[in-house]
CSV table of C-alpha atoms in Angstrom, one decimal:
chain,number,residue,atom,x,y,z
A,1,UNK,CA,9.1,-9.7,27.1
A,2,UNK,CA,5.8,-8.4,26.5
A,3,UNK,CA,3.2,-8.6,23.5
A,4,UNK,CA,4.8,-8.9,20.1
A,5,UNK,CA,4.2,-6.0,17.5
A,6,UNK,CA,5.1,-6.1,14.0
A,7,UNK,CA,8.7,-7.6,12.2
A,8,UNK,CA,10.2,-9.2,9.5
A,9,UNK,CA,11.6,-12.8,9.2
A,10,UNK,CA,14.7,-14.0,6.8
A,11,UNK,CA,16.1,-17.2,5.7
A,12,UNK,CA,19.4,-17.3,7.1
A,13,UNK,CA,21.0,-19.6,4.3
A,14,UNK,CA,24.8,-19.6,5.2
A,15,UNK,CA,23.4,-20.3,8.9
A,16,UNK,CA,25.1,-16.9,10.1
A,17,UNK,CA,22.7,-17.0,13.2
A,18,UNK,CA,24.2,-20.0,14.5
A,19,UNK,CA,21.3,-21.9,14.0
A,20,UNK,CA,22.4,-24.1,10.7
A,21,UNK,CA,21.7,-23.1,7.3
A,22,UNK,CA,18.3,-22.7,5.9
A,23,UNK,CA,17.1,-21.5,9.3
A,24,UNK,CA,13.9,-19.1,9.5
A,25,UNK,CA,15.1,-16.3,11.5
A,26,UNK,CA,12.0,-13.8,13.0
A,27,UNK,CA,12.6,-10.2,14.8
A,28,UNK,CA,10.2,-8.4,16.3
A,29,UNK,CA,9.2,-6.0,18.7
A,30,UNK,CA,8.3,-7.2,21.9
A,31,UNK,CA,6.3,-4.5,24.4
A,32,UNK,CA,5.6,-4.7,27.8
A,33,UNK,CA,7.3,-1.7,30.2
A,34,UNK,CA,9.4,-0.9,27.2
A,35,UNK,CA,9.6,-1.9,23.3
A,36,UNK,CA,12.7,-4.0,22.7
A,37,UNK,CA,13.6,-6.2,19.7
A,38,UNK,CA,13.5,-9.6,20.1
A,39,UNK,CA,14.4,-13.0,17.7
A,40,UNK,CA,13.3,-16.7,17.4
A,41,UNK,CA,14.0,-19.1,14.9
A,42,UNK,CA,12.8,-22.0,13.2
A,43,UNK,CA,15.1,-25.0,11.9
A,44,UNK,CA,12.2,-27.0,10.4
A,45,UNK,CA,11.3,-24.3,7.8
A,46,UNK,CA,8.6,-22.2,9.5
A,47,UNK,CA,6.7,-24.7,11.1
A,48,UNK,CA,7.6,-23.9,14.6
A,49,UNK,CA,9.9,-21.4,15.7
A,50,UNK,CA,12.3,-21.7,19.6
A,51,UNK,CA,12.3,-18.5,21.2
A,52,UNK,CA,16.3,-17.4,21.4
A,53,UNK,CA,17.4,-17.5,25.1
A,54,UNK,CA,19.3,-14.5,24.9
A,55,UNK,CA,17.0,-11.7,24.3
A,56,UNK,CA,16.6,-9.0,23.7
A,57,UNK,CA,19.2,-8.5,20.8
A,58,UNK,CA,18.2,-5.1,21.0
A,59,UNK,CA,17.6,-2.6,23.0
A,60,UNK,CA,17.0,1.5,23.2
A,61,UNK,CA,16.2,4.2,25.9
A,62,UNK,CA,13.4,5.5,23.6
A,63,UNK,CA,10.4,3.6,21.7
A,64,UNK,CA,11.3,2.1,18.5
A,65,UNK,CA,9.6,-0.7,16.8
A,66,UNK,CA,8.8,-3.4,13.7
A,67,UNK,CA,12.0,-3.9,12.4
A,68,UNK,CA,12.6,-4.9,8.9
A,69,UNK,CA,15.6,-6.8,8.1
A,70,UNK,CA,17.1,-8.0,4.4
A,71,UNK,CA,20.3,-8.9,3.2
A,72,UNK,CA,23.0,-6.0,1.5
A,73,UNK,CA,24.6,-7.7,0.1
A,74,UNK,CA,27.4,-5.4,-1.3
A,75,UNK,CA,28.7,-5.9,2.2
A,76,UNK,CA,27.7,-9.0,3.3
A,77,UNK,CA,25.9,-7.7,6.0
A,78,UNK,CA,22.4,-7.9,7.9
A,79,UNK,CA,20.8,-4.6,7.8
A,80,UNK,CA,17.8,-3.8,10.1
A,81,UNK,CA,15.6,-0.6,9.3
A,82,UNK,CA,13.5,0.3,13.0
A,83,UNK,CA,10.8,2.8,13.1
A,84,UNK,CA,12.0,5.7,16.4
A,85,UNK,CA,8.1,6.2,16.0
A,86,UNK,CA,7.5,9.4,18.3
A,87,UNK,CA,10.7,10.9,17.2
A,88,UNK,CA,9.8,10.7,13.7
A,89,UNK,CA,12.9,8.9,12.5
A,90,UNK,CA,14.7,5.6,10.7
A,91,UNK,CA,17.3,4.1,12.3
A,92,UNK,CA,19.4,1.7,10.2
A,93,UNK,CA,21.8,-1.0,11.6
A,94,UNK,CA,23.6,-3.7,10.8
A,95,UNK,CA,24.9,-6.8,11.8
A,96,UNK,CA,27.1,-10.1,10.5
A,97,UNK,CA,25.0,-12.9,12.3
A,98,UNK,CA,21.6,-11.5,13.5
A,99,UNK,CA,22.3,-11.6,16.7
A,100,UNK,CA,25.0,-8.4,17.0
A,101,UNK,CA,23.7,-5.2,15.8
A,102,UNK,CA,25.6,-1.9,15.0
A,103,UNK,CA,24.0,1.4,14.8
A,104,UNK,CA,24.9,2.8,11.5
A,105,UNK,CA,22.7,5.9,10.7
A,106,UNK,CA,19.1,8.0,10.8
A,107,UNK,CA,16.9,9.3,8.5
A,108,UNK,CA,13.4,10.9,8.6
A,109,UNK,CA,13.7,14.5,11.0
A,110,UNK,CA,12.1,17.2,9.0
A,111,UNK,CA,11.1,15.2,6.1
A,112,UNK,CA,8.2,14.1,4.8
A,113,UNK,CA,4.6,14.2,7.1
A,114,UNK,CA,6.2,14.9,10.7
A,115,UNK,CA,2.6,13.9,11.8
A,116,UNK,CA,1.9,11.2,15.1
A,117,UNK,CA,4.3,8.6,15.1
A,118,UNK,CA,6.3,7.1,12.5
A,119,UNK,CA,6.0,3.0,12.3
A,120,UNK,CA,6.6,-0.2,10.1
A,121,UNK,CA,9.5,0.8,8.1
A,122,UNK,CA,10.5,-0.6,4.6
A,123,UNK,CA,13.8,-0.3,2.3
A,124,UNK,CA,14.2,-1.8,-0.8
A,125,UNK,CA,16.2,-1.4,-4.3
A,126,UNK,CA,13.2,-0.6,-7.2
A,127,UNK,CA,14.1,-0.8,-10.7
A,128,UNK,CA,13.3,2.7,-12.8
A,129,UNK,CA,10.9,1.3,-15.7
A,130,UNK,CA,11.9,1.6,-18.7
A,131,UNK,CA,15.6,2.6,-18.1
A,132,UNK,CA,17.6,-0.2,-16.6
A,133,UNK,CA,18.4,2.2,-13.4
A,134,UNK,CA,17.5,1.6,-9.7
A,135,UNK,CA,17.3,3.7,-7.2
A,136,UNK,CA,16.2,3.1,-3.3
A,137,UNK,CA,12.9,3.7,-1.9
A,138,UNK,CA,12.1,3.9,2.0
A,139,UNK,CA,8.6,3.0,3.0
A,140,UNK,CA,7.7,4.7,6.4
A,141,UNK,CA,3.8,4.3,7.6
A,142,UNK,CA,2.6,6.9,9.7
A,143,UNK,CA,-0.7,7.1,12.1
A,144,UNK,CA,-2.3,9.7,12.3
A,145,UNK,CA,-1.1,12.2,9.9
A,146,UNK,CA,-2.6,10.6,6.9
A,147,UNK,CA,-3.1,12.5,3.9
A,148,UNK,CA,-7.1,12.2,4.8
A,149,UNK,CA,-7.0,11.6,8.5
A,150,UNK,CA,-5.3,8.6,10.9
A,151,UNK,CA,-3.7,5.7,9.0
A,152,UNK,CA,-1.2,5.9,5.7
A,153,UNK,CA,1.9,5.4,4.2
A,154,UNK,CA,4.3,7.3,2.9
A,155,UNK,CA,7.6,7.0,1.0
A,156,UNK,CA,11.3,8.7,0.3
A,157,UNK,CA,13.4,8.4,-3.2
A,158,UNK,CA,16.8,8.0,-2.8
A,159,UNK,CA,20.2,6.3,-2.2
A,160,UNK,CA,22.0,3.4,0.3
A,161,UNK,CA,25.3,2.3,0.8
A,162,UNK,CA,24.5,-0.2,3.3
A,163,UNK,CA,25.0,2.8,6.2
A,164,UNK,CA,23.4,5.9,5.0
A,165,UNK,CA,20.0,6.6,3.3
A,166,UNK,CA,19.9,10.1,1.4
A,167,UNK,CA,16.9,11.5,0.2
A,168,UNK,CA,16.6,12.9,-3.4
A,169,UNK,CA,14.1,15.5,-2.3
A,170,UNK,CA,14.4,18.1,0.3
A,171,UNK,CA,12.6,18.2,3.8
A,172,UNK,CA,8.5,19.3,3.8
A,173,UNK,CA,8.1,17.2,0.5
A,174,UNK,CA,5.9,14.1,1.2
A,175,UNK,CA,4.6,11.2,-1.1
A,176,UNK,CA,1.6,9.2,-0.6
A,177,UNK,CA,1.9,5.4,-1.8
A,178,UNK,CA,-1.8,5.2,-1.8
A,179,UNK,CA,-4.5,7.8,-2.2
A,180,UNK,CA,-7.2,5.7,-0.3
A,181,UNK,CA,-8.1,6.5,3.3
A,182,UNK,CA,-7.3,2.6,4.1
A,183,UNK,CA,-3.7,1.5,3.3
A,184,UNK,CA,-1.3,1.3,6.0
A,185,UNK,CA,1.2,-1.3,7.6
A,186,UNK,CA,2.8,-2.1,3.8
A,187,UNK,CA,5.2,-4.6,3.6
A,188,UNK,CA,7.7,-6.0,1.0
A,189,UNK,CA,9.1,-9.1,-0.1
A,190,UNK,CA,12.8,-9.3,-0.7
A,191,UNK,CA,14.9,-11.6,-3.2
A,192,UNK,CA,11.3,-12.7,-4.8
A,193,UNK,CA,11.9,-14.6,-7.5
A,194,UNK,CA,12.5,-12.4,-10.9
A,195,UNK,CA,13.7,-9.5,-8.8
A,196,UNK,CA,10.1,-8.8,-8.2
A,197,UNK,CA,9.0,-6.4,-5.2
A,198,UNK,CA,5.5,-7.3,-4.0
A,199,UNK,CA,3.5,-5.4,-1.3
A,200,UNK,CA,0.7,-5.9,0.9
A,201,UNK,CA,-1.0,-3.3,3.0
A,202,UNK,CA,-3.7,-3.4,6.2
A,203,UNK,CA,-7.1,-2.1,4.4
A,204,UNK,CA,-8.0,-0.2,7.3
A,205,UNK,CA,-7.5,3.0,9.4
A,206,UNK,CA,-6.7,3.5,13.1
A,207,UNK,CA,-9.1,6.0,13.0
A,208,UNK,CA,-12.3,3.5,12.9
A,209,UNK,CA,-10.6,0.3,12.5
A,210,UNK,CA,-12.4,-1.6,16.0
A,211,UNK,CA,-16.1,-0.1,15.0
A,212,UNK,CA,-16.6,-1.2,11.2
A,213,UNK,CA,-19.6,-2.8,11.0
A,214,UNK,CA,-18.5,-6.2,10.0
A,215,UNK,CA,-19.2,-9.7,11.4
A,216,UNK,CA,-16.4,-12.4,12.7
A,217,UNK,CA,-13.5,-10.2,11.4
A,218,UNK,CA,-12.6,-6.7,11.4
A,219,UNK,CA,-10.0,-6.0,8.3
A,220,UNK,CA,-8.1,-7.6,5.5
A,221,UNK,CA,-5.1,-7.4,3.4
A,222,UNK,CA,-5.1,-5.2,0.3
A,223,UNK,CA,-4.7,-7.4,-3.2
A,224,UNK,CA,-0.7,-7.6,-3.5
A,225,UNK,CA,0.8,-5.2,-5.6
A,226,UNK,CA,4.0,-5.5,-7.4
A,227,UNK,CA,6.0,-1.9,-7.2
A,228,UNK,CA,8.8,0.2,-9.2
A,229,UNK,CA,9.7,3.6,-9.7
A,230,UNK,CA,8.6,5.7,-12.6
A,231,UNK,CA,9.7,9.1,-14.3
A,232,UNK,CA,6.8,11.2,-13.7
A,233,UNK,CA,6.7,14.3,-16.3
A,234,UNK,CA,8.0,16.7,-13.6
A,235,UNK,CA,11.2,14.6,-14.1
A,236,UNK,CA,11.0,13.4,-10.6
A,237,UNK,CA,11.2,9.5,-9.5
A,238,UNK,CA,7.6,8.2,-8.0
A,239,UNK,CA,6.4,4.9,-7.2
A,240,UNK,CA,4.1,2.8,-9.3
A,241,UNK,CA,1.7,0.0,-7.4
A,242,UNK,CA,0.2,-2.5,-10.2
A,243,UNK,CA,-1.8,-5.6,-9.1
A,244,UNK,CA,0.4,-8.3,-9.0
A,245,UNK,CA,0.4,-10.9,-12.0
A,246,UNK,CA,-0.9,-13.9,-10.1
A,247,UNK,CA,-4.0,-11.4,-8.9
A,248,UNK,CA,-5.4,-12.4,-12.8
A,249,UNK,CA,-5.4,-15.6,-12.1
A,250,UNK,CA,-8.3,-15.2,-10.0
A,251,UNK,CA,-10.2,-14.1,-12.7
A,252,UNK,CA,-13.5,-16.0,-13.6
A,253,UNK,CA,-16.2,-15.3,-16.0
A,254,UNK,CA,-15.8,-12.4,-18.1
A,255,UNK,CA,-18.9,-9.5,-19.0
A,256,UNK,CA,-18.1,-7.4,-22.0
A,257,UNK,CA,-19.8,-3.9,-21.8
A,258,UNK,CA,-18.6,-3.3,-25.5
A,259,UNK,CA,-17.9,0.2,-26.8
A,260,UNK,CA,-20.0,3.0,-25.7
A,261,UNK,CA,-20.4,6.9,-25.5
A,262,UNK,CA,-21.6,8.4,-22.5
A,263,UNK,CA,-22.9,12.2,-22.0
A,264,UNK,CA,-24.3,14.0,-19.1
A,265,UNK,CA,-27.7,11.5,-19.2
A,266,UNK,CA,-24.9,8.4,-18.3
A,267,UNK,CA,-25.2,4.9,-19.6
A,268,UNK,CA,-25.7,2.1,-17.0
A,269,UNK,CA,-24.7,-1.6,-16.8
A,270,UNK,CA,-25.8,-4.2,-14.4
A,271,UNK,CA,-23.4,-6.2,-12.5
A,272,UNK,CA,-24.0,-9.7,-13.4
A,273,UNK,CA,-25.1,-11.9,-10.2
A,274,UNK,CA,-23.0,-13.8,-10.3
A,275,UNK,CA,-19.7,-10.8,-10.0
A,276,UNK,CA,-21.3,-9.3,-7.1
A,277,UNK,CA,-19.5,-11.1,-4.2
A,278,UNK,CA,-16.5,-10.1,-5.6
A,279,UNK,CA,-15.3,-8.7,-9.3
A,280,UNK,CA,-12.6,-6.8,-11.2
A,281,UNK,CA,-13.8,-4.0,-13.7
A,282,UNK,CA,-11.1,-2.8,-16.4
A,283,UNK,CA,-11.9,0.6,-18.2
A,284,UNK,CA,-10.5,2.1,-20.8
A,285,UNK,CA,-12.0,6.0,-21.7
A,286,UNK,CA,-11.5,8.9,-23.4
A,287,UNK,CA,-12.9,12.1,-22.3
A,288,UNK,CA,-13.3,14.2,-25.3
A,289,UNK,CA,-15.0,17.5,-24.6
A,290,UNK,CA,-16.1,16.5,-21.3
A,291,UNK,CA,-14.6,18.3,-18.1
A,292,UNK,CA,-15.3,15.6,-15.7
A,293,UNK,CA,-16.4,12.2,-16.0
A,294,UNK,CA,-18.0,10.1,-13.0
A,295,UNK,CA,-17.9,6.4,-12.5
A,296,UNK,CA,-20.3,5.1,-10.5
A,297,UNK,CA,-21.6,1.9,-8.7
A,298,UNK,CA,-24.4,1.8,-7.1
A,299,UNK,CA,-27.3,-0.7,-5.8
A,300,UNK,CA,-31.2,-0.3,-5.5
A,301,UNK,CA,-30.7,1.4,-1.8
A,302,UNK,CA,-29.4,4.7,-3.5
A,303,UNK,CA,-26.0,3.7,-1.6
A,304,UNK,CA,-23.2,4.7,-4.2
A,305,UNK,CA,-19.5,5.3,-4.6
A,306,UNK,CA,-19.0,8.1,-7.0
A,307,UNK,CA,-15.7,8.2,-8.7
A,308,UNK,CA,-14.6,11.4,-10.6
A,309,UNK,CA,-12.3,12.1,-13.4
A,310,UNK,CA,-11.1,16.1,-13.2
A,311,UNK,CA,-9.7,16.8,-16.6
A,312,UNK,CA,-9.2,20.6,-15.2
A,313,UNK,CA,-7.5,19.5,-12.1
A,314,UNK,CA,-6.2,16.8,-13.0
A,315,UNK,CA,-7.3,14.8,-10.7
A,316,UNK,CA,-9.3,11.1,-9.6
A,317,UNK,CA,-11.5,11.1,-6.4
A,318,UNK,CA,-13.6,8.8,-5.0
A,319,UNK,CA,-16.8,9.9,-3.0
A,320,UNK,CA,-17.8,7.0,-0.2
A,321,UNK,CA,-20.6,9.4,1.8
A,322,UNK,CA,-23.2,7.5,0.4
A,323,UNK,CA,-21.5,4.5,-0.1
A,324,UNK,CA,-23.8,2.3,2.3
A,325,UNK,CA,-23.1,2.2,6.4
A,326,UNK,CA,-21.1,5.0,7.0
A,327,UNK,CA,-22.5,6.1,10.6
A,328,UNK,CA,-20.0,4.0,12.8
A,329,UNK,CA,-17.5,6.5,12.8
A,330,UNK,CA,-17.4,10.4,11.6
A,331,UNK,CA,-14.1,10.0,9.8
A,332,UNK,CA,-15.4,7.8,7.6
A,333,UNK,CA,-17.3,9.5,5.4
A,334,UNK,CA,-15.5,11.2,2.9
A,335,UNK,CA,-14.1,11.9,-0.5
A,336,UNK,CA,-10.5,11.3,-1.3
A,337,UNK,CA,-8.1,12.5,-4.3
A,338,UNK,CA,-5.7,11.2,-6.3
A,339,UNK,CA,-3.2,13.4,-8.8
A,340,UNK,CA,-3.0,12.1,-12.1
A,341,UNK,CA,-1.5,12.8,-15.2
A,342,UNK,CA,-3.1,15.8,-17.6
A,343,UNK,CA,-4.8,13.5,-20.2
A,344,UNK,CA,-7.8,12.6,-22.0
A,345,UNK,CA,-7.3,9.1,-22.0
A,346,UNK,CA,-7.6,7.1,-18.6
A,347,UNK,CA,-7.0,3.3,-18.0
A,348,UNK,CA,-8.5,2.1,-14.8
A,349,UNK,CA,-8.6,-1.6,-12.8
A,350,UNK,CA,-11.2,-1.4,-10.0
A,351,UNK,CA,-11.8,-4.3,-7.8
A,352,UNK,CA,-14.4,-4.3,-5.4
A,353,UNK,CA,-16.5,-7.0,-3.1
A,354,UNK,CA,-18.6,-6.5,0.0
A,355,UNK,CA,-16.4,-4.2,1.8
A,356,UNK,CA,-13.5,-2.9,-0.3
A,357,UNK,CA,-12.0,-0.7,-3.3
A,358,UNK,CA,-8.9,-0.9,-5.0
A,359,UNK,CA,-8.2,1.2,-8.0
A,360,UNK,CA,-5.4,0.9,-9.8
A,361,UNK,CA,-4.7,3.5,-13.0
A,362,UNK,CA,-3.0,1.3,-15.6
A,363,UNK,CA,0.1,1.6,-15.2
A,364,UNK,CA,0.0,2.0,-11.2
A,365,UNK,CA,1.0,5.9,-10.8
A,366,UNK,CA,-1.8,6.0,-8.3
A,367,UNK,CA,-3.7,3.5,-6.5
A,368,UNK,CA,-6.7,4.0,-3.8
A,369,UNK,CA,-7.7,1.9,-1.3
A,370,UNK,CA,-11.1,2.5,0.4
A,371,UNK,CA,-13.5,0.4,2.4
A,372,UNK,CA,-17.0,0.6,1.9
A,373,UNK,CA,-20.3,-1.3,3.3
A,374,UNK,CA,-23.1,-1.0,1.0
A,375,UNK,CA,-26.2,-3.1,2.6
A,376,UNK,CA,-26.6,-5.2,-1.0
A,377,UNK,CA,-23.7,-5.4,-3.4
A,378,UNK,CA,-23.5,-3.0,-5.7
A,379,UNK,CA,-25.0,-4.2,-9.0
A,380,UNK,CA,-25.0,-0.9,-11.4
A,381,UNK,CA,-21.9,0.6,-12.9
A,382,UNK,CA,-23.0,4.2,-14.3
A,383,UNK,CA,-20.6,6.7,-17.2
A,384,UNK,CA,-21.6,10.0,-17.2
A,385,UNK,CA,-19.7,13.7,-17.9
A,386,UNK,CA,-20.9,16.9,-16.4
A,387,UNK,CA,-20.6,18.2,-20.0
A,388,UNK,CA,-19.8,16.8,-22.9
A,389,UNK,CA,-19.0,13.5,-24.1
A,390,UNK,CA,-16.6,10.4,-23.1
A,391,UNK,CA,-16.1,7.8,-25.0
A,392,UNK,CA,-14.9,4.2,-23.4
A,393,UNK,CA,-13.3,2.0,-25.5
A,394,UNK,CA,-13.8,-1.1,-23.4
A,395,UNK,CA,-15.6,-2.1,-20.2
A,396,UNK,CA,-15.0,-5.6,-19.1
A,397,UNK,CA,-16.3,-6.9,-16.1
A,398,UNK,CA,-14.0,-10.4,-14.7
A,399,UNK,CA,-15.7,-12.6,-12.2
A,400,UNK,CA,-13.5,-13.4,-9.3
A,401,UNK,CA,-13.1,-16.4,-7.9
C-alpha cells in the first residue's frame, strides 16, 4: 500500500490479535495515493514479521499518520494516538483486538504551535517527582514550526480516561521538550521495566537534514533519556529529560579538572586525546558576582561552540556560528536558548563527539540537542564571566566508550 512511515509495535500477550499470545504486533502508516494504517505481525518474536492480509485496518478521507499504540489498561483496551498532521490535531482510538478500531476523541486545534504539520504522536502516564502523583503527557512533533526554525517537539500536560485527553493549560501556550534545533521524531517505551519512560529523538532537522556534511550516513539517535514531570516554581507541571542510567555505563576513563575560579581572563583545559572521539563533561558552578558565564569548546581552527549562562535572563544558550562547517545550509547557523531556573548555582552534563551536543541541566528541566561539525575535535574547554567571578566546584571529563 505504498512506502511505510513511522509507527509503533506491541507485544500482544493475551493474543488478542488473533495471532497467539506473545505475538509482535507492528502499525504503521503506509503512503502511496493516500496514508492509511496498516499491521503485520511476528509469531517468532520480532525476527520476521507476515504482512496481515486484510489491510488497511484503517482508513481516513484526510492525511493522518505514525500511529502510536499502548495498552490502557483501566479498560482493557488498545488505544492508538494518530497524528491528523495538516489539520493540526490527535486523534485517539481504540480497539479490543488490533484489528477493529473506534474513533474515540481529538485533541490539538488551537493549542500549542499551530505551525506546518503536526506528526509522530506520543501519550504516556509520567510520574510527578517527588510527590507520588501522575499526570498524562502528549508528545506531538511538529515540522516546521520549531521554536528555532523546521524540526521540534512539543508537548501537552494533562489528563486521559482512555477516550478523552484534556489539557491543563489553555490554547496559544506551547512547551518545548528540547531547546536544541535538532530533536524531533521522539518516541517512548511503554511498560519498561521499573515503570520507567525512556525516549529517543532524530538528531536532526528537516530543514538541512539531506545536506550535512557527513560521510556514509546522514543522522543519528539522540542518547536515550528517561522522562517525568516536575513542579516548576510557577507551580505548573513541566517535563524533565535526564540521560538514561545505562548511558553511564558507557563511561571510560575519567579527567578531573579539580576546583577552579574563573574571571573574565577564563581558565582553559585540554581535552585528553584520548576523550575526543566522543566524551561526557559534568560541571558543577557557581556564579557569584558574575552576570554571565560562558562555556566553551573549542579546537586549534578557531571553530567553537559558545555556551552562555544569563544569570539576568535567566537563561542557557548555545552559540554553533562558529562551531566548524556551517555553510551547507543558512538555517544552520545559529544560537539557541533555553529557560532556566533564577539561580547561581548550575549543574550541567554535556556530551559531545564529532557531530553532536546534548546538554542536559542536572536534573533534566531543560535539555538541548544541537549538531555541530568542527573539522578537528574539539580539544579545549574554556570558563569565563563577562564580569565577575564563577567559581566551579567540579569539572570531570568521562571517556566514552
Amino acid at each position: 500500500m505504498g512506502t511505510i512511515f513511522s509507527g509503533s509495535a506491541v507485544v500482544d500477550t493475551d493474543g488478542s490479535a488473533g495471532f497467539g499470545k506473545e505475538a509482535v504486533v507492528a502499525i504503521y502508516t503506509q503512503a502511496d495515493i493516500s496514508q492509511m494504517q496498516g499491521m503485520s505481525y511476528s509469531t517468532d518474536g520480532g525476527k520476521s514479521f507476515i504482512t496481515y492480509k486484510k489491510n488497511p485496518i484503517l482508513t481516513l478521507p484526510y492525511e493522518a499518520r505514525d500511529p502510536k499504540v499502548f495498552r490502557y489498561e483501566p479498560a482493557g483496551k488498545w488505544i492508538m494516538v494518530l497524528a491528523s498532521a495538516p489539520a493540526h490535531e490527535v486523534e485517539f482510538y481504540s480497539s479490543d483486538n488490533l484489528v477493529d478500531w473506534t474513533f474515540e476523541s481529538k485533541f490539538g486545534r488551537g493549542y500549542g504551535c499551530q505551525d506546518g504539520v503536526w506528526e509522530c504522536p506520543d501519550l504516556m502516564e509520567l510520574d510527578v517527582r517527588g510527590t507520588g502523583g501522575k499526570r498524562w503527557v502528549l508528545i506531538c512533533n511538529i515540522n516546521p514550526g520549531g521554536i528555532y526554525g523546521g524540526s521540534a517537539t512539543q508537548y501537552f500536560v494533562g489528563t486521559f480516561d482512555g477516550h478523552r485527553f484534556l489539557c491543563d493549560t489553555g490554547p496559544g501556550i506551547t512547551r518545548w521538550m528540547d531547546y536544541g534545533k535538532d530533536h524531533y521524531a521522539a518516541v517512548s517505551w511503554h511498560n519498561a521495566p521499573g515503570g520507567r519512560h525512556t525516549m529517543l529523538a532524530w538528531m536532526s532537522n528537516w530543514q538541512y537534514a539531506a545536506a550535512v556534511p557527513t560521510t556514509q550516513y546522514r543522522s543519528a539517535d539522540t542518547l536515550p533519556r528517561d522522562v517525568e514531570l516536575y513542579r516548576g516554581d510557577d507551580g505548573e507541571l513541566y517535563l524533565a529529560s535526564v540521560p538514561s542510567p545505562e548511558v553511564d555505563l558507557a563511561r571510560g576513563k575519567m579527567t578531573s579538572f579539580g576546583a577552579f575560579t574563573a574571571s573574565k581572563k577564563g581558565v582553559s583545559k585540554v581535552v585528553p586525546e584520548t576523550s575526543r572521539d566522543a566524551c561526557e563533561l559534568d560541571i558543577e558552578l557557581t556564579a557569584d558576582d558574575a552576570e554571565r558565564v560562558y562555556i566553551t569548546l573549542s579546537n586549534g581552527n578557531n571553530e567553537r561552540v559558545v555556551m552562555t549562562y544569563d544569570l539576568k535572563a535567566s537563561t542557557f544558550s548555545m552559540d554553533r556560528r562558529e562551531s566548524g562547517v556551517t555553510g551547507f545550509s543558512a538555517d544552520f547557523p545559529c544560537i539557541t536558548t533555553a529557560p532556566c531556573a533564577d539561580s547561581k548555582q548550575l549543574s550541567l552534563r554535556l556530551f559531545f563527539d564529532h557531530s553532536s551536543l546534548e546538554v542536559f541541566e542536572g536534573e533534566g528541566r531543560f535539555t538541548m540537542t544541537n549538531l555541530v561539525f568542527p573539522t578537528e575535535p574539539y580539544d579545549t574547554l574554556t570558563i569565563s564571566c563577562d564580569t565577575g567571578k564563577a567559581r566551579v566546584a567540579s569539572a570531570k571529563l568521562y571517556e566514552m566508550k
